[in-house]
Coordinates of C-alpha atoms in Angstrom, one line a residue:
M22 CA -35.0 33.9 68.1
G23 CA -32.4 31.5 66.9
N24 CA -31.0 30.6 70.3
T25 CA -33.0 27.5 70.9
F26 CA -32.4 24.1 69.2
G27 CA -34.6 21.0 69.3
K28 CA -38.3 20.1 69.7
I29 CA -38.7 17.9 72.7
F30 CA -35.1 17.6 74.0
K31 CA -34.0 21.2 73.4
I32 CA -31.4 23.6 74.5
T33 CA -31.4 27.4 74.8
T34 CA -28.0 29.1 75.0
F35 CA -27.0 32.6 76.0
G36 CA -23.8 34.7 76.6
E37 CA -21.0 36.4 74.7
S38 CA -17.3 35.8 74.2
H39 CA -16.3 38.6 76.5
G40 CA -19.3 38.9 78.8
L41 CA -19.5 37.6 82.4
G42 CA -20.2 34.1 81.2
L43 CA -22.2 31.7 79.0
G44 CA -25.0 29.4 79.9
V45 CA -27.5 26.8 78.6
T46 CA -30.9 25.6 79.6
V47 CA -31.8 22.0 78.7
E48 CA -35.5 21.2 78.5
G49 CA -37.2 17.9 77.9
C50 CA -34.7 15.7 79.6
P51 CA -36.7 12.8 81.2
A52 CA -36.6 12.6 85.0
G53 CA -34.5 9.8 86.5
L54 CA -31.5 10.1 84.2
A55 CA -28.2 9.7 86.1
I56 CA -26.2 13.0 85.7
D57 CA -22.5 12.5 85.9
E58 CA -21.1 16.0 86.6
E59 CA -17.5 14.7 86.1
F60 CA -18.4 13.6 82.6
I61 CA -19.7 17.0 81.8
R62 CA -16.5 18.6 83.0
R63 CA -14.4 16.2 80.9
E64 CA -16.4 17.2 77.8
M65 CA -15.8 20.8 78.6
Q66 CA -12.1 20.2 78.9
R67 CA -12.0 18.7 75.4
R68 CA -13.3 21.9 74.0
K69 CA -11.6 24.5 76.2
P70 CA -9.1 26.9 74.8
G71 CA -5.4 26.8 75.7
Q72 CA -5.2 23.0 75.8
S73 CA -2.2 22.6 73.4
K74 CA 0.3 24.5 71.2
I75 CA -2.0 24.2 68.2
T76 CA -5.0 25.9 69.8
T77 CA -5.7 29.5 71.0
Q78 CA -3.7 30.4 74.2
R79 CA -6.7 32.0 75.9
K80 CA -6.9 30.3 79.3
E81 CA -10.4 29.3 80.3
E82 CA -10.9 26.3 82.6
D83 CA -14.6 26.2 81.5
E84 CA -15.7 25.0 84.9
I85 CA -19.4 24.1 84.7
Q86 CA -21.9 25.0 87.5
I87 CA -25.3 23.2 87.5
L88 CA -28.0 25.6 88.8
S89 CA -31.2 23.6 88.5
G90 CA -32.9 20.4 87.3
V91 CA -30.6 17.9 89.1
F92 CA -31.2 16.5 92.6
E93 CA -29.2 13.7 94.3
G94 CA -27.3 13.0 91.0
K95 CA -30.4 12.5 88.8
S96 CA -32.5 14.7 86.5
I97 CA -35.8 15.7 88.0
G98 CA -37.7 16.5 84.8
T99 CA -37.4 20.3 85.1
P100 CA -35.1 22.5 83.1
I101 CA -31.4 21.9 83.7
G102 CA -29.6 25.2 83.9
M103 CA -25.8 25.4 83.6
V104 CA -23.4 28.3 83.5
I105 CA -19.7 28.7 82.5
M106 CA -18.0 31.9 83.7
N107 CA -15.5 33.7 81.6
T108 CA -12.2 34.4 83.4
D109 CA -9.6 35.3 80.8
Q110 CA -11.3 37.7 78.4
K111 CA -9.0 40.5 77.2
S112 CA -11.4 42.9 75.5
K113 CA -8.7 45.5 74.9
D114 CA -7.3 43.1 72.2
Y115 CA -10.3 44.1 70.1
S116 CA -10.5 47.9 70.6
H117 CA -8.6 48.4 67.4
I118 CA -11.5 47.0 65.3
S119 CA -14.3 48.6 67.3
D120 CA -15.6 50.2 64.0
K121 CA -13.9 48.0 61.5
F122 CA -15.3 45.0 59.7
R123 CA -12.9 42.0 59.8
P124 CA -12.8 40.0 56.6
S125 CA -15.0 36.8 56.6
H126 CA -16.2 37.5 60.2
A127 CA -19.8 38.3 61.3
D128 CA -18.9 41.9 62.1
Y129 CA -20.6 43.4 59.1
T130 CA -23.7 41.2 59.0
Y131 CA -24.4 41.6 62.7
F132 CA -24.1 45.4 62.3
E133 CA -26.5 45.3 59.4
K134 CA -29.0 43.1 61.3
Y135 CA -28.9 44.9 64.7
G136 CA -27.4 48.3 64.0
V137 CA -24.9 47.7 66.9
R138 CA -22.4 45.0 67.5
D139 CA -20.3 43.6 70.3
Y140 CA -16.8 43.9 68.8
R141 CA -15.1 42.2 71.8
G142 CA -14.1 38.9 70.3
G143 CA -17.2 38.9 68.1
G144 CA -19.6 38.8 71.0
R145 CA -22.4 36.3 70.3
S146 CA -21.0 35.3 66.9
S147 CA -17.8 34.0 68.6
A148 CA -17.1 30.3 68.7
R149 CA -16.8 30.8 72.5
E150 CA -20.6 30.4 72.4
T151 CA -20.2 26.7 71.6
A152 CA -19.1 26.0 75.2
A153 CA -22.7 26.1 76.2
R154 CA -23.6 23.6 73.4
V155 CA -21.0 21.1 74.7
A156 CA -22.5 21.3 78.2
G157 CA -26.0 20.7 76.8
G158 CA -24.7 18.0 74.5
A159 CA -23.2 16.2 77.5
I160 CA -26.6 15.7 78.9
A161 CA -27.8 14.4 75.5
K162 CA -24.9 12.0 75.4
M163 CA -25.9 10.6 78.8
L164 CA -29.4 10.0 77.5
L165 CA -28.1 8.3 74.4
Q166 CA -25.8 6.1 76.6
H167 CA -28.8 5.1 78.6
F168 CA -30.2 3.6 75.5
G169 CA -26.9 2.1 74.3
I170 CA -26.1 4.7 71.7
S171 CA -22.6 6.1 71.3
I172 CA -21.3 9.0 69.2
Q173 CA -17.6 9.6 68.4
A174 CA -16.0 12.2 66.2
Y175 CA -12.4 12.6 65.0
V176 CA -10.3 14.8 62.7
S177 CA -10.0 13.1 59.3
Q178 CA -8.4 15.9 57.3
V179 CA -6.3 19.1 57.9
G180 CA -5.6 21.1 54.8
D181 CA -4.4 18.6 52.1
L182 CA -3.5 16.0 54.7
K183 CA -6.4 13.5 54.4
L184 CA -6.8 10.3 56.4
G185 CA -7.4 7.6 53.8
K186 CA -8.8 4.9 56.0
P187 CA -12.5 4.4 56.6
Y188 CA -13.7 4.6 60.2
Q189 CA -14.3 0.8 60.4
E190 CA -10.6 0.2 60.1
M191 CA -9.6 2.4 63.1
E192 CA -10.0 2.4 66.8
L193 CA -11.7 5.7 67.2
S194 CA -11.0 6.1 70.9
K195 CA -7.4 6.6 70.0
A196 CA -8.4 10.1 68.7
E197 CA -8.1 11.3 72.3
E198 CA -4.5 10.2 72.6
N199 CA -3.1 13.2 70.6
I200 CA -3.7 16.9 70.5
V201 CA -5.1 17.0 67.0
R202 CA -7.7 14.2 67.7
C203 CA -6.9 12.0 64.8
P204 CA -7.1 8.2 65.6
D205 CA -4.1 7.4 63.3
A206 CA -0.9 8.2 65.2
E207 CA 1.2 8.6 62.1
M208 CA -1.2 11.0 60.4
A209 CA -1.7 12.8 63.6
E210 CA 2.0 13.7 63.8
K211 CA 1.9 15.1 60.3
M212 CA -1.2 17.1 61.0
I213 CA 0.2 18.6 64.2
A214 CA 3.5 19.6 62.4
Y215 CA 1.5 21.2 59.6
I216 CA -0.8 23.2 61.9
D217 CA 2.3 24.4 63.9
E218 CA 3.9 25.4 60.6
V219 CA 0.8 27.4 59.6
R220 CA 0.7 29.0 63.0
K221 CA 4.3 30.1 62.8
S222 CA 3.6 31.7 59.3
R223 CA 0.8 33.7 61.0
D224 CA -1.9 32.0 59.0
T225 CA -4.7 29.5 59.5
V226 CA -5.9 26.2 57.9
G227 CA -9.2 24.3 57.7
G228 CA -10.1 20.7 58.0
V229 CA -12.7 17.9 58.2
I230 CA -14.3 16.2 61.2
T231 CA -15.9 12.7 60.7
C232 CA -18.5 11.6 63.1
V233 CA -20.0 8.1 63.7
A234 CA -23.1 7.2 65.8
K235 CA -23.5 3.5 66.7
G236 CA -26.4 1.7 68.2
V237 CA -29.0 4.1 66.8
P238 CA -32.3 2.1 66.5
A239 CA -34.2 2.1 63.2
G240 CA -37.2 4.5 63.0
L241 CA -35.7 7.8 64.1
G242 CA -36.6 10.8 61.9
E243 CA -39.6 12.5 60.4
P244 CA -40.9 12.5 56.8
V245 CA -40.4 15.3 54.3
F246 CA -39.0 18.5 56.0
D247 CA -37.7 17.1 59.3
R248 CA -35.7 14.2 57.9
L249 CA -33.0 13.0 60.3
H250 CA -30.1 13.9 57.9
A251 CA -31.6 17.3 57.3
E252 CA -31.6 18.0 61.0
L253 CA -28.1 16.7 61.4
G254 CA -27.1 19.0 58.5
K255 CA -28.8 22.0 60.2
A256 CA -27.0 21.2 63.5
M257 CA -23.6 21.0 61.9
L258 CA -24.0 24.0 59.7
S259 CA -25.0 26.0 62.8
I260 CA -21.5 25.5 64.2
N261 CA -19.0 28.4 63.6
A262 CA -16.7 28.1 60.6
V263 CA -18.6 25.1 59.1
K264 CA -18.8 25.2 55.3
G265 CA -20.0 21.8 54.3
F266 CA -21.9 18.7 55.5
E267 CA -22.2 15.2 53.8
Y268 CA -23.5 11.9 55.1
G269 CA -23.1 8.4 53.9
S270 CA -21.4 8.3 50.5
G271 CA -21.9 12.0 50.2
F272 CA -20.5 13.7 47.1
Q273 CA -18.4 10.7 46.2
G274 CA -21.7 8.8 45.6
V275 CA -22.3 10.7 42.4
A276 CA -19.6 8.7 40.6
M277 CA -21.3 5.4 41.4
R278 CA -24.0 3.5 39.6
G279 CA -27.2 2.5 41.4
S280 CA -26.3 -1.1 41.1
Q281 CA -23.1 -0.3 43.1
H282 CA -24.7 2.2 45.5
N283 CA -27.9 0.4 46.6
D284 CA -27.6 -1.1 50.1
A285 CA -29.0 -4.7 49.9
F286 CA -31.1 -5.9 52.8
Y287 CA -30.7 -9.2 54.7
Q288 CA -32.0 -10.7 57.9
E289 CA -29.7 -11.2 60.9
G290 CA -31.5 -12.8 63.8
D291 CA -34.5 -10.5 64.5
K292 CA -33.0 -7.5 62.7
V293 CA -33.1 -6.3 59.2
R294 CA -29.6 -5.3 58.1
T295 CA -27.9 -3.9 55.0
K296 CA -24.8 -5.5 53.3
T297 CA -23.3 -2.1 52.6
N298 CA -24.0 1.3 54.1
Y299 CA -23.7 4.0 51.5
S300 CA -26.9 5.4 52.9
G301 CA -25.1 6.4 56.0
G302 CA -27.6 4.7 58.3
I303 CA -30.5 6.9 57.0
Q304 CA -33.0 6.1 54.3
G305 CA -36.0 8.3 53.5
G306 CA -34.9 10.6 56.3
I307 CA -35.3 7.9 58.9
S308 CA -32.6 5.8 60.6
N309 CA -32.4 2.2 59.4
G310 CA -30.3 0.8 62.4
E311 CA -26.9 0.9 60.7
D312 CA -24.1 3.2 61.8
I313 CA -24.8 6.9 61.0
Y314 CA -21.7 8.6 59.7
F315 CA -21.1 12.0 58.3
N316 CA -18.3 14.6 57.5
V317 CA -18.2 18.2 58.5
A318 CA -16.0 20.7 56.7
F319 CA -14.5 23.7 58.5
K320 CA -13.0 26.7 56.8
P321 CA -9.7 28.3 57.8
V322 CA -10.1 30.5 60.9
A323 CA -11.0 34.0 59.7
T324 CA -8.7 35.8 62.1
I325 CA -5.1 35.8 60.8
M326 CA -2.1 37.5 62.2
Q327 CA -1.6 39.6 59.1
D328 CA -2.8 43.0 57.9
Q329 CA -5.9 42.9 55.6
D330 CA -7.8 45.5 53.6
S331 CA -11.3 46.3 54.7
V332 CA -13.8 49.1 55.4
N333 CA -15.2 50.6 58.6
E334 CA -18.8 51.5 59.6
S335 CA -18.5 54.7 57.6
G336 CA -17.5 52.9 54.5
E337 CA -13.9 54.2 54.6
R338 CA -11.0 52.0 53.5
V339 CA -9.0 50.7 56.5
T340 CA -6.4 48.2 57.4
V341 CA -7.4 45.4 59.9
S342 CA -4.4 44.1 61.9
G343 CA -4.6 40.6 63.4
K344 CA -4.3 40.7 67.2
G345 CA -5.4 38.6 70.1
R346 CA -5.4 34.8 70.7
H347 CA -6.9 32.5 68.1
D348 CA -6.8 29.0 66.8
P349 CA -4.6 28.3 63.8
C350 CA -6.9 25.4 63.0
V351 CA -10.3 25.0 64.6
V352 CA -10.9 21.3 64.1
P353 CA -9.1 19.8 67.1
R354 CA -11.3 21.7 69.5
A355 CA -14.4 21.3 67.3
V356 CA -14.5 17.5 67.7
P357 CA -16.6 17.7 71.0
I358 CA -18.8 20.4 69.4
V359 CA -19.7 18.1 66.5
E360 CA -20.4 15.3 68.9
A361 CA -22.5 17.5 71.1
M362 CA -24.7 18.8 68.2
G363 CA -25.1 15.2 66.8
A364 CA -26.1 13.9 70.3
L365 CA -28.7 16.7 70.6
V366 CA -30.3 15.7 67.3
L367 CA -30.4 12.0 68.2
A368 CA -31.7 12.6 71.7
D369 CA -34.5 14.8 70.4
Y370 CA -35.5 12.3 67.7
L371 CA -35.3 9.4 70.2
L372 CA -37.9 11.1 72.4
I373 CA -40.0 12.1 69.4
S374 CA -40.0 8.5 68.2
R375 CA -41.8 7.5 71.4
T376 CA -44.8 9.6 70.3
N377 CA -45.1 7.9 66.8
K378 CA -47.0 4.7 67.7
L379 CA -49.0 3.2 70.5
S380 CA -46.6 0.3 71.0
I381 CA -43.0 1.1 72.0

């Protein structure tokens, strides 16, 4: 349970941080979709460890191998199976915490749930698991691209350093031009310097990722419990280290009056549009055709290179010493993960929408 996401377009992931490898099965992808393996590899490179001085120095090339579901460059309608082998796991780095609970990790909760735990890098609870999501999300992105839908995320905040510009005023593709993945070059330099400063002080820092989906047609989403924004929230909150999700005006909307916040409708050609978009492209849990945008908050990475008080499996007081290779700030590598999970939600609802009415 808990390893499958989606209803029609769905993924099932498997694997642990220090196991032989990780994998994903993608079900529900329509036959005939062009599968660009190089695009999948590029997505994996964006998430892989060891890509810069402000990320973990674990070296994994994250080469993807497609095992099934693709023939002559196209999907054939059967499950698409993909694997990523681990090549640089150093399990001995974790032998010192084999019976200790690291503060703010899943060590204790996994132990309580299962009675056993894989202490090697956190096992299944490790963010290493998200490599499989990015692979599955790449297939979802291809499906969205086929229908003219794009999804782009970027780092909008690191610690107290917050990008003050709305996404409409920036060229979001520039986020890939620097190692922190912020589309504003000046702010990117400040963020990089700050993360490096935090790293040198043997500590960690959190941040915010903003994501924008364009070209989403009106009508995606389900009433009541399966609202589009609820599923996006679930998707984002399922990512390691995520502590918050908001879409549209989010928490800032509480300071506005209804007369300010309401998105007035107008007709533009054959489409109904809104003059403003405080709704974030979703009304009543269903997309309205405007841009969908949301923010995802990530906590500081729990592993710090400092001694911390804790207890072991016997309840005895112990000291946990930080060792191994870890990100001082997770958000630069989490950008493709946020995009992948967003793409999976939109791809799923795109296919669900085709079952909602006789005329398509």
